[in-house]
JSON list of C-alpha atoms in Angstrom, two decimals:
[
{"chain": "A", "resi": 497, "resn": "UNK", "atom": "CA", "xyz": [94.77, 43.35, 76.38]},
{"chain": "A", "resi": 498, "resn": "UNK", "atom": "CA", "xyz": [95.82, 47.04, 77.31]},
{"chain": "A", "resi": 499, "resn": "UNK", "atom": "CA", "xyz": [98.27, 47.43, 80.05]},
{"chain": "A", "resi": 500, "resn": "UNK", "atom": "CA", "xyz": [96.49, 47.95, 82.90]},
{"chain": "A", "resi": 501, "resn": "UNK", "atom": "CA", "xyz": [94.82, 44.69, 82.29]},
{"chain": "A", "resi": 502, "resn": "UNK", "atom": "CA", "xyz": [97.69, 42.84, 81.75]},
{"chain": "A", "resi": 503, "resn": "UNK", "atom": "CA", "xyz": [99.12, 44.25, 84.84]},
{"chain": "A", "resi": 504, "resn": "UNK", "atom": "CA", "xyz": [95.79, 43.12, 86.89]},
{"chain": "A", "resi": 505, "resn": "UNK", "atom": "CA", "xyz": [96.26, 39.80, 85.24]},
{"chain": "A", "resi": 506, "resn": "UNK", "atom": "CA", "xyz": [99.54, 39.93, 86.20]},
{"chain": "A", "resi": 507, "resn": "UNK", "atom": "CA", "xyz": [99.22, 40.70, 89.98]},
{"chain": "A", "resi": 508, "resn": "UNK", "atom": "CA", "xyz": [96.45, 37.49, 89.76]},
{"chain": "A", "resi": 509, "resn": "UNK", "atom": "CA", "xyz": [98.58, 35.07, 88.97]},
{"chain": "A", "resi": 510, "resn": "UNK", "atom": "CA", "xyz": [101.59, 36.11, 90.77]},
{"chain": "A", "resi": 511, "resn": "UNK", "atom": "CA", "xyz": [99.56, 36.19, 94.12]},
{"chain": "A", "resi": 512, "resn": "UNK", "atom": "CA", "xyz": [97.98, 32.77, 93.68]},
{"chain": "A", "resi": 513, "resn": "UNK", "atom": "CA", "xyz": [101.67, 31.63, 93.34]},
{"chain": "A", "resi": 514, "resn": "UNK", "atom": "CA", "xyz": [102.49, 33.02, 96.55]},
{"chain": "A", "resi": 515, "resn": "UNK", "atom": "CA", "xyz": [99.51, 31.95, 98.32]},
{"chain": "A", "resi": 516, "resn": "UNK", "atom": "CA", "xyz": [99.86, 28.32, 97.16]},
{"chain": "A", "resi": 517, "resn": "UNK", "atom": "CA", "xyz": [103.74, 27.86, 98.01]},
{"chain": "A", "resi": 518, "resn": "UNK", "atom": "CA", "xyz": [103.34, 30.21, 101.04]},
{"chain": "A", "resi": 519, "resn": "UNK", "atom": "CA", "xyz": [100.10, 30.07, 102.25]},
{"chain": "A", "resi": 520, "resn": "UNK", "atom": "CA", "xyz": [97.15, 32.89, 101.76]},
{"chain": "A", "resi": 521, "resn": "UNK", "atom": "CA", "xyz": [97.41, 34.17, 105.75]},
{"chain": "A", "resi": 522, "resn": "UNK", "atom": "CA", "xyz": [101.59, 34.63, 105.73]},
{"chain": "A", "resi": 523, "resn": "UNK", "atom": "CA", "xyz": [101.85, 36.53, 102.30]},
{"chain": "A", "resi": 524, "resn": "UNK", "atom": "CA", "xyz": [101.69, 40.34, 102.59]},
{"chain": "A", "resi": 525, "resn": "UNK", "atom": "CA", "xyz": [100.79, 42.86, 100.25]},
{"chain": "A", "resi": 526, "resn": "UNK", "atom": "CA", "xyz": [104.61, 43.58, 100.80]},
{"chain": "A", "resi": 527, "resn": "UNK", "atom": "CA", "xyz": [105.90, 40.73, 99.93]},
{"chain": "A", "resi": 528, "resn": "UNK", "atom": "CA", "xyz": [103.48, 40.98, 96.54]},
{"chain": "A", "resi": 529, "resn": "UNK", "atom": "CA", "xyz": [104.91, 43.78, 95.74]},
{"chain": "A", "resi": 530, "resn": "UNK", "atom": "CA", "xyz": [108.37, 43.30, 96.33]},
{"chain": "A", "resi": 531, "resn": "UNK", "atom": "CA", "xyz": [108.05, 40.18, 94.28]},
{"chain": "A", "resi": 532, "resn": "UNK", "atom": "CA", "xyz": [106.58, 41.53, 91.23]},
{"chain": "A", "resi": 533, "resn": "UNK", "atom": "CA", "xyz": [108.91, 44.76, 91.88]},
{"chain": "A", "resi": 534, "resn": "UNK", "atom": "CA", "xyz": [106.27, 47.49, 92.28]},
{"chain": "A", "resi": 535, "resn": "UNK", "atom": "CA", "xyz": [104.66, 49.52, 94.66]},
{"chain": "A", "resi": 536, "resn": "UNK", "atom": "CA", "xyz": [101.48, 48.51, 96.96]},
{"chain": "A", "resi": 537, "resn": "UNK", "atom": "CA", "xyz": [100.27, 51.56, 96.03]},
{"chain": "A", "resi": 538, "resn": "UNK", "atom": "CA", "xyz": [99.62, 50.07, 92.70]},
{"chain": "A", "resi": 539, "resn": "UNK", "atom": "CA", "xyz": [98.80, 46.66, 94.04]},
{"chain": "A", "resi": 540, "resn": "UNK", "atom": "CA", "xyz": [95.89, 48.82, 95.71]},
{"chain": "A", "resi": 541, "resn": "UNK", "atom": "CA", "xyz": [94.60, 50.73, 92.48]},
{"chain": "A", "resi": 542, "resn": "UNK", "atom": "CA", "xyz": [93.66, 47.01, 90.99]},
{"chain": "A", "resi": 543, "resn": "UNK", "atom": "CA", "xyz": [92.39, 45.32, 94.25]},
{"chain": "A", "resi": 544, "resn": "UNK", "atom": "CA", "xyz": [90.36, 46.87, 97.25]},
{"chain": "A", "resi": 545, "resn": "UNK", "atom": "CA", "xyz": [92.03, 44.86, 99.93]},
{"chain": "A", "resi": 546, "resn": "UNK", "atom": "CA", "xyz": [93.76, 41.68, 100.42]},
{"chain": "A", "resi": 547, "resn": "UNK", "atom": "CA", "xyz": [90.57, 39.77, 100.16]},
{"chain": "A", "resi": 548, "resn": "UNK", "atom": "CA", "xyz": [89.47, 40.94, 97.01]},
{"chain": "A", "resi": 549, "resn": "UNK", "atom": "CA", "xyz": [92.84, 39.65, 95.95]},
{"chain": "A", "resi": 550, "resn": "UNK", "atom": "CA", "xyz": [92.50, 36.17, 97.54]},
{"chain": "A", "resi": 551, "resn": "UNK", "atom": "CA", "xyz": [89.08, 35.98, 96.08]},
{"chain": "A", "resi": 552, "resn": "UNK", "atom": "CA", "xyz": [90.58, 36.59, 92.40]},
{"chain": "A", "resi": 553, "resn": "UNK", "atom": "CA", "xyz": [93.63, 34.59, 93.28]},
{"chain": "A", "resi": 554, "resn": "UNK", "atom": "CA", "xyz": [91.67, 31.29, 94.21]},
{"chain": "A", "resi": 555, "resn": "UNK", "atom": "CA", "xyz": [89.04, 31.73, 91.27]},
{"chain": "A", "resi": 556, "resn": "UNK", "atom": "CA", "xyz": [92.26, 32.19, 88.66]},
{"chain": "A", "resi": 557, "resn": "UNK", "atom": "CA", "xyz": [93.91, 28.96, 90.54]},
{"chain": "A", "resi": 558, "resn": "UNK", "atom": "CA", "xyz": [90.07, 27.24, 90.32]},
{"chain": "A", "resi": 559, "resn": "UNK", "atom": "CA", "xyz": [89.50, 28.00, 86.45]},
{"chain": "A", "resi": 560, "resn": "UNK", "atom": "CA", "xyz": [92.98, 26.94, 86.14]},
{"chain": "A", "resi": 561, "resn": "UNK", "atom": "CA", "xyz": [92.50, 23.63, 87.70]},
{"chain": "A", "resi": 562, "resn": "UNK", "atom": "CA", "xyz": [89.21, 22.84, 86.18]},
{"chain": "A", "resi": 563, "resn": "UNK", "atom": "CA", "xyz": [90.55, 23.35, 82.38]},
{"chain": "A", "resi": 564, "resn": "UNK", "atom": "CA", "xyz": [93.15, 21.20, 83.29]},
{"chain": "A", "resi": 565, "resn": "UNK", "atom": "CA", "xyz": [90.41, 18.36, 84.43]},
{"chain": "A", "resi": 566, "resn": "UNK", "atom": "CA", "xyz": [88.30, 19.11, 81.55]},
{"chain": "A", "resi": 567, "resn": "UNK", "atom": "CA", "xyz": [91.37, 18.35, 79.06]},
{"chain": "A", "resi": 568, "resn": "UNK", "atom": "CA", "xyz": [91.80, 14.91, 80.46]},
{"chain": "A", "resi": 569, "resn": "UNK", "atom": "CA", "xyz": [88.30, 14.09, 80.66]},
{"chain": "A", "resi": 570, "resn": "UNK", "atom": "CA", "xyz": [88.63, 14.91, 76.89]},
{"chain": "A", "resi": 571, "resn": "UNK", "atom": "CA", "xyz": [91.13, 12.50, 76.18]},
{"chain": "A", "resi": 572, "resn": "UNK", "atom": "CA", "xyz": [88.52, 8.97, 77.50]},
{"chain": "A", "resi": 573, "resn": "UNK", "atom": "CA", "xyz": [91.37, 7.74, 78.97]},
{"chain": "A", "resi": 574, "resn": "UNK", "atom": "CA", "xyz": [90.33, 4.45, 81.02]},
{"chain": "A", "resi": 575, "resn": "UNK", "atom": "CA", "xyz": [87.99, 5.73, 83.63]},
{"chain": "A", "resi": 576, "resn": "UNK", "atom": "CA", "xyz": [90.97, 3.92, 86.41]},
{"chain": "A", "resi": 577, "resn": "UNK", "atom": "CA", "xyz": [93.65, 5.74, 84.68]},
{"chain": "A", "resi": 578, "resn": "UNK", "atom": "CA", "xyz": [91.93, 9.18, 84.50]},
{"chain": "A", "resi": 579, "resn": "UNK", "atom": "CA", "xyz": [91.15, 8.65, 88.52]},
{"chain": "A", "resi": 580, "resn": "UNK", "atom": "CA", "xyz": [95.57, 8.99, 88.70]},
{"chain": "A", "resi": 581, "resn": "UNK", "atom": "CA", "xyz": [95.88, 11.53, 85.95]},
{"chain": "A", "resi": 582, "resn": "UNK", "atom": "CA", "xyz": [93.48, 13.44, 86.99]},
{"chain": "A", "resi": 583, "resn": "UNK", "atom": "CA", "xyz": [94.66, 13.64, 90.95]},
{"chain": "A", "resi": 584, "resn": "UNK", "atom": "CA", "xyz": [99.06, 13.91, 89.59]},
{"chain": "A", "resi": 585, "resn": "UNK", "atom": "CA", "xyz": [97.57, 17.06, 87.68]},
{"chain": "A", "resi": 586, "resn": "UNK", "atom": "CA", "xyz": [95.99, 18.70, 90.21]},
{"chain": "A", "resi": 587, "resn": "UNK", "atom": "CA", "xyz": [98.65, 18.34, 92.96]},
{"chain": "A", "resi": 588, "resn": "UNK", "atom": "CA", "xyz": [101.40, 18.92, 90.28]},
{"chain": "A", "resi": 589, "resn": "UNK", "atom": "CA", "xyz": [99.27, 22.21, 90.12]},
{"chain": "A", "resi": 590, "resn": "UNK", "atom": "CA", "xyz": [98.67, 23.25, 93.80]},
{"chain": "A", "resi": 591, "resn": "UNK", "atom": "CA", "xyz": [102.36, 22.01, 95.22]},
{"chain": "A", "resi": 592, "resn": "UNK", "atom": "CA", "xyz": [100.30, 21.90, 98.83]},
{"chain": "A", "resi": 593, "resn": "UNK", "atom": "CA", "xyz": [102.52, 19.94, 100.97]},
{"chain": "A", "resi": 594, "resn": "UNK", "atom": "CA", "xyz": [103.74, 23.10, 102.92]},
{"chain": "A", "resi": 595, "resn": "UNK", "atom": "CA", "xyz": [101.19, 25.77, 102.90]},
{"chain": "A", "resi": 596, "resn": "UNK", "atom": "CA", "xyz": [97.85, 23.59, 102.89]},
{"chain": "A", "resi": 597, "resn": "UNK", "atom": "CA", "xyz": [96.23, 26.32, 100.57]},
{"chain": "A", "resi": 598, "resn": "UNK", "atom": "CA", "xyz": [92.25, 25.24, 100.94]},
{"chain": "A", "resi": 599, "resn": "UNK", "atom": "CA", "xyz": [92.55, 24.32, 105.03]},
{"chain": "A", "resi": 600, "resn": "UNK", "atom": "CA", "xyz": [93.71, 28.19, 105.46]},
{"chain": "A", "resi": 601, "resn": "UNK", "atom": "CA", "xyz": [91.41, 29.29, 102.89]},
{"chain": "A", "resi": 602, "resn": "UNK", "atom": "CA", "xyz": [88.36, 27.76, 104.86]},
{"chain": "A", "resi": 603, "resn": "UNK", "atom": "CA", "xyz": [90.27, 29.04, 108.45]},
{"chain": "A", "resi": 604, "resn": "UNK", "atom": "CA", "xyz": [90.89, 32.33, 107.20]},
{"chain": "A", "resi": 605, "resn": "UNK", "atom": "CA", "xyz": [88.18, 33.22, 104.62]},
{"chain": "A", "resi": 606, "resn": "UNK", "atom": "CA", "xyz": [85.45, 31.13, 104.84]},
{"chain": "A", "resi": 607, "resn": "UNK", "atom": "CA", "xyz": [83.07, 33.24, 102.87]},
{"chain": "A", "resi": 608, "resn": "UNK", "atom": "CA", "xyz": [85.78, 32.66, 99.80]},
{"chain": "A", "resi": 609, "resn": "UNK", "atom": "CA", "xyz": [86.01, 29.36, 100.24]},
{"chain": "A", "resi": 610, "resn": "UNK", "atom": "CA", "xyz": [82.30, 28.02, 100.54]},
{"chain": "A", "resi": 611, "resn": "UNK", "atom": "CA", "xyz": [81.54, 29.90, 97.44]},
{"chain": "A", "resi": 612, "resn": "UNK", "atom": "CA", "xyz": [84.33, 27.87, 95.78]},
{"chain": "A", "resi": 613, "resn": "UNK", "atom": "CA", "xyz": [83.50, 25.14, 97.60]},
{"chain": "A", "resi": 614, "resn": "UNK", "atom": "CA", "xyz": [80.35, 24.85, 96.01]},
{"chain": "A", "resi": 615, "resn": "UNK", "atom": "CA", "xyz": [81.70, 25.53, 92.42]},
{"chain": "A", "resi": 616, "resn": "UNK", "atom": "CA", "xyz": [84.06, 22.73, 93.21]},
{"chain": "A", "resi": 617, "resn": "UNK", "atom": "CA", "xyz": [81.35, 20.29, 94.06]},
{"chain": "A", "resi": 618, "resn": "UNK", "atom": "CA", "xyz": [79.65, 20.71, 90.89]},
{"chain": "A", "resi": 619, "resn": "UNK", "atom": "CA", "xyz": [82.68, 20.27, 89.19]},
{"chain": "A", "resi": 620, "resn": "UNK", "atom": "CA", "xyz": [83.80, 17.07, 90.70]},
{"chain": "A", "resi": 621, "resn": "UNK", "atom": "CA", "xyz": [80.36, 15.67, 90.88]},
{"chain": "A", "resi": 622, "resn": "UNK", "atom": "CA", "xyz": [79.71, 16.04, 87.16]},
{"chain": "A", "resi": 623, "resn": "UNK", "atom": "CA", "xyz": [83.40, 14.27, 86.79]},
{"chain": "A", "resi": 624, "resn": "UNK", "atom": "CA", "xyz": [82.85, 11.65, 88.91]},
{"chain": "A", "resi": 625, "resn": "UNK", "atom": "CA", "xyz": [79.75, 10.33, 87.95]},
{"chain": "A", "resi": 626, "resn": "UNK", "atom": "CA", "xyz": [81.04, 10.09, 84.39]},
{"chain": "A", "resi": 627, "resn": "UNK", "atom": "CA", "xyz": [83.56, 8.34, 85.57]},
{"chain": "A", "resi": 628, "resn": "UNK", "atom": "CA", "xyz": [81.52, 5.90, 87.03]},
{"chain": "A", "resi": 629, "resn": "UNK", "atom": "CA", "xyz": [79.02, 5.56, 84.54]},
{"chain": "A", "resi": 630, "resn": "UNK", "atom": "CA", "xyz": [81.84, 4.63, 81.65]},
{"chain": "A", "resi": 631, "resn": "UNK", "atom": "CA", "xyz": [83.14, 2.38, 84.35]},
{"chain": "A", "resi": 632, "resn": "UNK", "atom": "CA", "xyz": [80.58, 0.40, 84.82]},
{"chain": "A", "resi": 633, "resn": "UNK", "atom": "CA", "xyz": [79.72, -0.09, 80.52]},
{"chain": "A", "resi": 634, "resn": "UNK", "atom": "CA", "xyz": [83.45, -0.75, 80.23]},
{"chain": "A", "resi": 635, "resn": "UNK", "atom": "CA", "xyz": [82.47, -3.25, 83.56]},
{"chain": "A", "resi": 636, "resn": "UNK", "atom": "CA", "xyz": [85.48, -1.92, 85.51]},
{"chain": "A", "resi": 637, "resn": "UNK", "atom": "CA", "xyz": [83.25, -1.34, 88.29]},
{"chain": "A", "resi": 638, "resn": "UNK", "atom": "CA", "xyz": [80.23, -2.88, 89.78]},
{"chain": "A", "resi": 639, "resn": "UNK", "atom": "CA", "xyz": [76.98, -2.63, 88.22]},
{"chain": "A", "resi": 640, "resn": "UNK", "atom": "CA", "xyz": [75.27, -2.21, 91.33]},
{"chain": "A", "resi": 641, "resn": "UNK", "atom": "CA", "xyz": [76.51, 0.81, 92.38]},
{"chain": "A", "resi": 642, "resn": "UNK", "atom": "CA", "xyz": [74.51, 3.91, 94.03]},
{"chain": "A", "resi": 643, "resn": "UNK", "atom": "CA", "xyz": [76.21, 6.13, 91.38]},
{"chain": "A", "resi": 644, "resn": "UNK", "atom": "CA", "xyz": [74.84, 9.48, 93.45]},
{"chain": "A", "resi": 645, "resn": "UNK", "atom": "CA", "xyz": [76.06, 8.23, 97.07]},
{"chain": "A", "resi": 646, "resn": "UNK", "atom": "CA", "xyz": [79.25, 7.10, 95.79]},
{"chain": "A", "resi": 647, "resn": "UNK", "atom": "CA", "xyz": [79.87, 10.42, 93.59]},
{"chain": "A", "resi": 648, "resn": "UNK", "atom": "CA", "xyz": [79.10, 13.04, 96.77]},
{"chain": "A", "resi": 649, "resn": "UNK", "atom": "CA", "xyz": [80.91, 10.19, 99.41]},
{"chain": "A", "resi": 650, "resn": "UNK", "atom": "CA", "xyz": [83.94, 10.83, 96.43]},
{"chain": "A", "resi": 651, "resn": "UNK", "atom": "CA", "xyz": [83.83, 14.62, 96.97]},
{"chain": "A", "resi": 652, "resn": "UNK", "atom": "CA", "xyz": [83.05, 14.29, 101.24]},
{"chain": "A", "resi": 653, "resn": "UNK", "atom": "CA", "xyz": [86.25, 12.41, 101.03]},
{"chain": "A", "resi": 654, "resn": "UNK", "atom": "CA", "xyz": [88.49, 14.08, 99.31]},
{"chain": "A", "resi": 655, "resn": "UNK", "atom": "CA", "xyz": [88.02, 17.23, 100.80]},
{"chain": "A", "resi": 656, "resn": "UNK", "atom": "CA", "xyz": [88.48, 15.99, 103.97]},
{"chain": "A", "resi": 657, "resn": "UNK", "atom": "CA", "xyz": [92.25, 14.62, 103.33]},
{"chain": "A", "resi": 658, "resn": "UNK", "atom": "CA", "xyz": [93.12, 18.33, 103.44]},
{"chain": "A", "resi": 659, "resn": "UNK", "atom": "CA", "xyz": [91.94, 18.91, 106.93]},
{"chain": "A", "resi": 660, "resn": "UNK", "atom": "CA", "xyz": [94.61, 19.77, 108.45]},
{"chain": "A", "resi": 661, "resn": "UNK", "atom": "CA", "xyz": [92.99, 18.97, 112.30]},
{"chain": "A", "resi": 662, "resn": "UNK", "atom": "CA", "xyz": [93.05, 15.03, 110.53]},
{"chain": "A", "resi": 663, "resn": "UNK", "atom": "CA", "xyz": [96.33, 15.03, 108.30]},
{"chain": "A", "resi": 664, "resn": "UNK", "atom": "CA", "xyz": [98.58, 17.57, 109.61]},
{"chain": "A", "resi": 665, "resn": "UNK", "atom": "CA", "xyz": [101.48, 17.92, 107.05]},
{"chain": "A", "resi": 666, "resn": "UNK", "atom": "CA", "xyz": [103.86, 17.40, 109.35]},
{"chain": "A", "resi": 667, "resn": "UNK", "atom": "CA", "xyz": [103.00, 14.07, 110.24]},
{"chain": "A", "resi": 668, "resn": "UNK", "atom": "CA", "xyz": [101.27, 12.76, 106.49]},
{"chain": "A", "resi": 669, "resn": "UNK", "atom": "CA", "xyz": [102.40, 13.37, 103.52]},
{"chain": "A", "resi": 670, "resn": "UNK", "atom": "CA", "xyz": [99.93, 14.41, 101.21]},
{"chain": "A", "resi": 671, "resn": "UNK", "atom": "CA", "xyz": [100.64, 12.42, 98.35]},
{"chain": "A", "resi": 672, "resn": "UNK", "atom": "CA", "xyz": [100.76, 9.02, 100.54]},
{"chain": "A", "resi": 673, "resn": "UNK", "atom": "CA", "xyz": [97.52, 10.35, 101.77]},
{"chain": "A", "resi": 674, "resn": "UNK", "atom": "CA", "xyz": [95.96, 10.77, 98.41]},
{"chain": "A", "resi": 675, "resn": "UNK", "atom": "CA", "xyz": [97.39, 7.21, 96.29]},
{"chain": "A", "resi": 676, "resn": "UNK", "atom": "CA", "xyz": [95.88, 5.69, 99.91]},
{"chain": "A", "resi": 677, "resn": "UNK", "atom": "CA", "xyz": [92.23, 6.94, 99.22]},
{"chain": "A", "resi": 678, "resn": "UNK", "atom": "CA", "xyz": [92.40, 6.19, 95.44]},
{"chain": "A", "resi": 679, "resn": "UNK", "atom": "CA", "xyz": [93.65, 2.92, 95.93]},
{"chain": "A", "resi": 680, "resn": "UNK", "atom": "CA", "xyz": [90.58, 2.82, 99.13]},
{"chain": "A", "resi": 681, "resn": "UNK", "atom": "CA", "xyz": [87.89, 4.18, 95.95]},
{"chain": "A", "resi": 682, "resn": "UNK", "atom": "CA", "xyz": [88.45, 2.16, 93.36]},
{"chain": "A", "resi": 683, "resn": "UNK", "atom": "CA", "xyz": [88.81, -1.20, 95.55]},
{"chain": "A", "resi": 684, "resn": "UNK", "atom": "CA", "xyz": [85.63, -0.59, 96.82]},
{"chain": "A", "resi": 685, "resn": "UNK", "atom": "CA", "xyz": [83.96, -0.12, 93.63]},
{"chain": "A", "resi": 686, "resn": "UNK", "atom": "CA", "xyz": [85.78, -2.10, 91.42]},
{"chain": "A", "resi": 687, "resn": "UNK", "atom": "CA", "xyz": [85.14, -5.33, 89.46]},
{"chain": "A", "resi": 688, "resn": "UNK", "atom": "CA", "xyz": [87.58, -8.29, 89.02]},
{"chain": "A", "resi": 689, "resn": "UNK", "atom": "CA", "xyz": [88.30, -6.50, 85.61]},
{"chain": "A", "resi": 690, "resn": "UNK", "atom": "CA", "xyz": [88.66, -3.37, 87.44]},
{"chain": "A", "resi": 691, "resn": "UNK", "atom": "CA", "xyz": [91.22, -4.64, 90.57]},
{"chain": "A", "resi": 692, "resn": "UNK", "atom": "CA", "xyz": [93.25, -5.83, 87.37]},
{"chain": "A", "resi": 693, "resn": "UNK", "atom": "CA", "xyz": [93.36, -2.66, 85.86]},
{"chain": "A", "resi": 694, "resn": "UNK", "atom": "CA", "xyz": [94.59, -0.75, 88.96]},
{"chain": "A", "resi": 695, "resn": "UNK", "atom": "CA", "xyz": [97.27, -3.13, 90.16]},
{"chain": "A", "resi": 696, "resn": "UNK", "atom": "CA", "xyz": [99.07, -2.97, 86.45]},
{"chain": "A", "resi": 697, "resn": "UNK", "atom": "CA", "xyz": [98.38, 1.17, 87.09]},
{"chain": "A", "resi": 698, "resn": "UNK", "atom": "CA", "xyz": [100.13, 0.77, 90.52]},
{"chain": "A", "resi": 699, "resn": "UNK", "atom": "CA", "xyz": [103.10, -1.27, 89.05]},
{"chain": "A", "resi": 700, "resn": "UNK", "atom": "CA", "xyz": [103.98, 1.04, 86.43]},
{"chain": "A", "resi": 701, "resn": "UNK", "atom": "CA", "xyz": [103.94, 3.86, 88.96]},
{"chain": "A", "resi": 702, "resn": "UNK", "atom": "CA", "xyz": [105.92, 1.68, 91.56]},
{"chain": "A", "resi": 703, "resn": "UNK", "atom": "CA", "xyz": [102.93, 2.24, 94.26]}
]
């Protein structure tokens, strides 16, 4: 990688910082570039305008996110337990409780955030119905279950807790919000075998 590409690189992942702590309609060019201690001028010379950035930003954060899911799929951990990994890695990873990153996202640049949205869809989909499939042979959940209903009522759901209109920040905390709708999924899908399962998970973690 030459310079000028790690530089690019560079601005990338130092802007999706800022827009995930900060929020992607407060941060600034300025306040890029005084961060990363160089000129807009040169912010300019890599990205068109803010939304270009923003666009690159979110993609970098969404790859990085995804690899992250894809490792603990990897791992066929117990389909309960990869439910919790998988959601403590992802809002380890987007440290949301201030800025709400995807609400302003969909406010601010819809046209960004559909496209992701999509890409998002397919990823979780794919995930969950996995999930649910080696749930139900390892007969942790029901066998009865509408595994295609349940997977896109998974994704409908979870991308509403970050509606901000719903669960404003400053009166729910996020993570509350998000052990509440596991704990909400898995009850409603899970076997006696299953139930088990999650109320040893929620005693280790002291939920």
């Amino acid at each position: 990688m030459n310079l000028e590409s790690k530089l690019h690189h560079q601005i990338i992942e130092k802007a999706a910082q800022l827009f995930l702590s900060r929020g992607f309609k407060s941060v600034t060019m300025d306040d890029l570039a005084s961060e990363m201690a160089i000129s807009k001028k040169t912010i300019y010379t890599h990205f068109s305008t803010k939304t270009d950035l923003v666009a690159k930003a979110s993609e970098f954060t969404f790859n990085l996110i995804l690899e992250g899911i894809i490792n603990i799929r990897a791992q066929e951990l117990d389909p309960i337990e990869e439910l919790y990994v998988i959601n403590d890695f992802v809002h380890e990873n987007l440290k949301n409780e201030v800025s709400a990153p995807e609400y302003q996202l969909c406010k601010y640049y819809p046209d960004i955030f559909h496209e992701l949205n999509q890409r998002k869809f397919e990823a979780v989909h794919d995930s969950i119905i996995t999930n649910l499939k080696r749930g139900i042979e390892r007969k942790s959940y029901r066998s009865d279950l509408p595994i295609e209903i349940v997977a896109r009522l998974y994704f409908l759901n979870i991308t509403g807790l970050c509606n901000q209109e719903i669960f404003p920040n400053e009166t729910y905390n996020p993570n509350l919000i998000n052990h509440a709708y596991l704990d909400y999924h898995i009850r409603g899908i899970a076997t006696e075998k299953g139930i088990n399962i999650l109320t040893n998970i929620q005693k280790e973690r002291n939920l």
